[in-house]
Short mmCIF file of C-alpha atoms in Angstrom, two decimals:
data_model
loop_
_atom_site.label_atom_id
_atom_site.label_comp_id
_atom_site.label_asym_id
_atom_site.label_seq_id
_atom_site.Cartn_x
_atom_site.Cartn_y
_atom_site.Cartn_z
CA UNK D 1 128.59 94.81 115.66
CA UNK D 2 132.32 94.06 115.65
CA UNK D 3 133.67 92.00 118.52
CA UNK D 4 135.09 93.84 121.51
CA UNK D 5 137.74 92.33 123.76
CA UNK D 6 139.13 93.52 127.09
CA UNK D 7 142.81 92.55 127.22
CA UNK D 8 143.07 92.34 130.98
CA UNK D 9 142.79 89.92 133.84
CA UNK D 10 141.60 92.70 136.15
CA UNK D 11 138.25 91.98 137.79
CA UNK D 12 137.63 95.69 138.50
CA UNK D 13 138.19 96.70 134.85
CA UNK D 14 135.84 93.93 133.79
CA UNK D 15 133.22 95.07 136.32
CA UNK D 16 133.50 98.71 135.21
CA UNK D 17 132.67 97.78 131.62
CA UNK D 18 129.93 95.34 132.65
CA UNK D 19 128.31 97.93 134.93
CA UNK D 20 128.38 100.42 132.04
CA UNK D 21 126.44 97.95 129.87
CA UNK D 22 129.29 97.16 127.48
CA UNK D 23 129.29 93.72 125.83
CA UNK D 24 132.77 92.25 125.49
CA UNK D 25 134.92 89.18 125.94
CA UNK D 26 137.98 88.91 128.18
CA UNK D 27 141.29 87.65 126.83
CA UNK D 28 144.32 87.86 129.07
CA UNK D 29 147.28 89.50 127.32
CA UNK D 30 150.64 87.79 127.15
CA UNK D 31 153.19 90.53 127.75
CA UNK D 32 156.34 91.04 129.78
CA UNK D 33 155.44 94.04 131.93
CA UNK D 34 159.03 94.44 133.13
CA UNK D 35 160.27 94.79 129.54
CA UNK D 36 157.48 97.25 128.72
CA UNK D 37 158.58 99.44 131.66
CA UNK D 38 162.28 99.50 130.75
CA UNK D 39 163.62 102.67 129.23
CA UNK D 40 160.45 104.66 129.86
CA UNK D 41 161.20 108.10 131.31
CA UNK D 42 158.00 108.75 133.26
CA UNK D 43 154.81 107.26 134.66
CA UNK D 44 152.61 108.45 131.81
CA UNK D 45 154.82 106.76 129.20
CA UNK D 46 154.98 103.57 131.27
CA UNK D 47 151.20 103.36 131.73
CA UNK D 48 150.58 104.16 128.06
CA UNK D 49 153.17 101.60 126.90
CA UNK D 50 151.64 98.89 129.09
CA UNK D 51 148.07 99.64 127.96
CA UNK D 52 149.14 99.61 124.31
CA UNK D 53 151.23 96.44 124.73
CA UNK D 54 148.22 94.62 126.20
CA UNK D 55 145.96 95.79 123.36
CA UNK D 56 148.55 94.84 120.70
CA UNK D 57 149.19 91.42 122.26
CA UNK D 58 145.54 90.39 122.01
CA UNK D 59 144.87 92.24 118.75
CA UNK D 60 147.59 90.20 117.02
CA UNK D 61 145.63 87.02 117.83
CA UNK D 62 142.17 88.51 117.17
CA UNK D 63 142.77 90.98 114.30
CA UNK D 64 139.11 91.64 113.44
CA UNK D 65 138.15 92.54 117.02
CA UNK D 66 138.46 95.88 118.73
CA UNK D 67 140.74 95.39 121.75
CA UNK D 68 140.89 97.48 124.91
CA UNK D 69 144.15 97.45 126.86
CA UNK D 70 144.54 99.26 130.17
CA UNK D 71 147.07 99.54 132.95
CA UNK D 72 147.92 101.60 136.02
CA UNK D 73 151.24 102.53 137.56
CA UNK D 74 152.03 104.11 140.91
CA UNK D 75 154.98 106.06 142.22
CA UNK D 76 155.69 107.49 145.65
CA UNK D 77 158.49 110.04 146.00
CA UNK D 78 159.74 109.10 142.53
CA UNK D 79 159.91 105.36 143.25
CA UNK D 80 157.89 103.14 140.89
CA UNK D 81 156.01 100.32 142.61
CA UNK D 82 154.92 96.96 141.22
CA UNK D 83 152.32 94.54 142.52
CA UNK D 84 153.50 92.99 145.79
CA UNK D 85 154.78 89.43 145.45
CA UNK D 86 153.90 88.46 149.01
CA UNK D 87 151.89 89.65 151.98
CA UNK D 88 155.09 90.83 153.68
CA UNK D 89 156.06 92.85 150.62
CA UNK D 90 152.54 94.34 150.62
CA UNK D 91 153.09 95.41 154.24
CA UNK D 92 156.45 96.96 153.27
CA UNK D 93 154.76 98.91 150.47
CA UNK D 94 152.09 100.21 152.85
CA UNK D 95 154.78 101.32 155.32
CA UNK D 96 156.52 103.20 152.48
CA UNK D 97 153.23 104.80 151.36
CA UNK D 98 152.31 105.93 154.89
CA UNK D 99 151.99 109.72 155.19
CA UNK D 100 152.98 110.32 151.56
CA UNK D 101 151.32 111.25 148.28
CA UNK D 102 150.83 108.45 145.80
CA UNK D 103 150.88 109.45 142.13
CA UNK D 104 148.69 107.10 140.09
CA UNK D 105 148.53 107.07 136.30
CA UNK D 106 146.00 104.91 134.44
CA UNK D 107 146.03 104.54 130.67
CA UNK D 108 143.63 102.93 128.23
CA UNK D 109 144.26 102.03 124.59
CA UNK D 110 142.12 100.73 121.74
CA UNK D 111 143.61 98.63 118.93
CA UNK D 112 142.37 96.74 115.89
CA UNK D 113 144.23 94.70 113.27
CA UNK D 114 147.40 95.03 115.33
CA UNK D 115 147.36 98.82 115.05
CA UNK D 116 146.75 101.45 117.67
CA UNK D 117 143.52 103.34 117.12
CA UNK D 118 143.59 105.60 120.18
CA UNK D 119 144.89 105.97 123.73
CA UNK D 120 144.18 108.13 126.76
CA UNK D 121 145.99 108.82 130.03
CA UNK D 122 144.43 109.82 133.35
CA UNK D 123 146.29 110.91 136.47
CA UNK D 124 145.39 111.10 140.15
CA UNK D 125 147.04 112.06 143.42
CA UNK D 126 146.16 110.06 146.52
CA UNK D 127 147.24 111.38 149.90
CA UNK D 128 147.93 108.39 152.15
CA UNK D 129 147.29 108.99 155.85
CA UNK D 130 149.74 107.87 158.54
CA UNK D 131 149.24 104.11 158.82
CA UNK D 132 149.91 102.34 162.11
CA UNK D 133 151.42 98.88 162.14
CA UNK D 134 148.20 97.58 163.76
CA UNK D 135 146.17 99.06 160.92
CA UNK D 136 148.48 97.60 158.26
CA UNK D 137 148.23 94.11 159.75
CA UNK D 138 144.46 94.20 160.26
CA UNK D 139 143.99 95.66 156.77
CA UNK D 140 146.03 92.90 155.15
CA UNK D 141 144.26 90.29 157.28
CA UNK D 142 140.98 91.45 155.73
CA UNK D 143 142.14 92.31 152.19
CA UNK D 144 144.89 89.81 151.35
CA UNK D 145 145.25 88.15 148.82
CA UNK D 146 142.91 90.34 146.73
CA UNK D 147 145.06 93.47 147.11
CA UNK D 148 148.06 91.46 145.94
CA UNK D 149 146.67 91.90 142.42
CA UNK D 150 146.82 95.69 142.68
CA UNK D 151 149.87 97.88 142.26
CA UNK D 152 148.92 100.21 145.11
CA UNK D 153 147.86 97.45 147.54
CA UNK D 154 144.32 98.80 147.66
CA UNK D 155 140.86 98.26 146.27
CA UNK D 156 138.71 101.38 146.39
CA UNK D 157 135.62 99.19 146.39
CA UNK D 158 136.91 97.57 149.60
CA UNK D 159 138.70 98.74 152.72
CA UNK D 160 141.32 100.46 150.59
CA UNK D 161 139.44 103.74 150.93
CA UNK D 162 140.64 103.81 154.57
CA UNK D 163 144.23 104.37 153.42
CA UNK D 164 143.60 107.91 152.26
CA UNK D 165 143.06 111.45 153.56
CA UNK D 166 142.22 112.87 150.16
CA UNK D 167 141.94 111.91 146.50
CA UNK D 168 142.38 114.22 143.51
CA UNK D 169 141.55 112.76 140.12
CA UNK D 170 138.88 110.88 138.26
CA UNK D 171 137.10 108.08 140.10
CA UNK D 172 137.53 105.60 137.25
CA UNK D 173 141.18 106.57 136.75
CA UNK D 174 141.74 105.69 140.41
CA UNK D 175 139.92 102.38 139.92
CA UNK D 176 142.34 101.57 137.09
CA UNK D 177 140.86 102.63 133.74
CA UNK D 178 139.69 106.04 132.47
CA UNK D 179 136.17 104.81 131.68
CA UNK D 180 134.42 107.86 130.24
CA UNK D 181 137.03 108.46 127.48
CA UNK D 182 136.96 104.82 126.33
CA UNK D 183 133.14 104.80 126.30
CA UNK D 184 133.22 107.90 124.09
CA UNK D 185 135.67 106.21 121.72
CA UNK D 186 133.56 103.03 121.57
CA UNK D 187 130.51 105.13 120.63
CA UNK D 188 132.54 106.80 117.87
CA UNK D 189 133.20 103.39 116.32
CA UNK D 190 129.61 102.20 116.67
CA UNK D 191 130.46 99.72 119.39
CA UNK D 192 127.89 101.32 121.71
CA UNK D 193 124.50 102.76 120.91
CA UNK D 194 124.76 106.55 120.63
#
């Protein structure tokens, strides 16, 4: 079978594929996420551009391998958020999210020989409950620095579920990669047993 690479440093994306029984290697992509976001008109284009840029970055160095790139972006009230650079910035983000709806877009792309084979975009809406300052501080005490690696300052597999009143969208999209569509595409190419 051809080699399969996940172009991501995300532990949750790696775990999703491992739990699904997919054999792959991990190679961290070398991209400038800020540059990939510039000039993009909406969240879907940003997420798709980032996922594709990650896949292309690794595919250029491993042309014979199939390469999965994936990324997620979050906006609240039209403001795009990046990963927090410090615990205090994480607290600021949580204060801004409090009582609002978070729009999350996750994209996944598959590339080979430096060319895009396929991409998919998933979207979710996460209604954040009103967060008290005591909750924010105790949450970050328990979850920092792990949530510093996430754009929405939450891990659904951890205490992050306590941030929300309701979630609308695919479970795997919320975790950070539309898993079922990429598994279907991998089967199409013979990378998984059908």
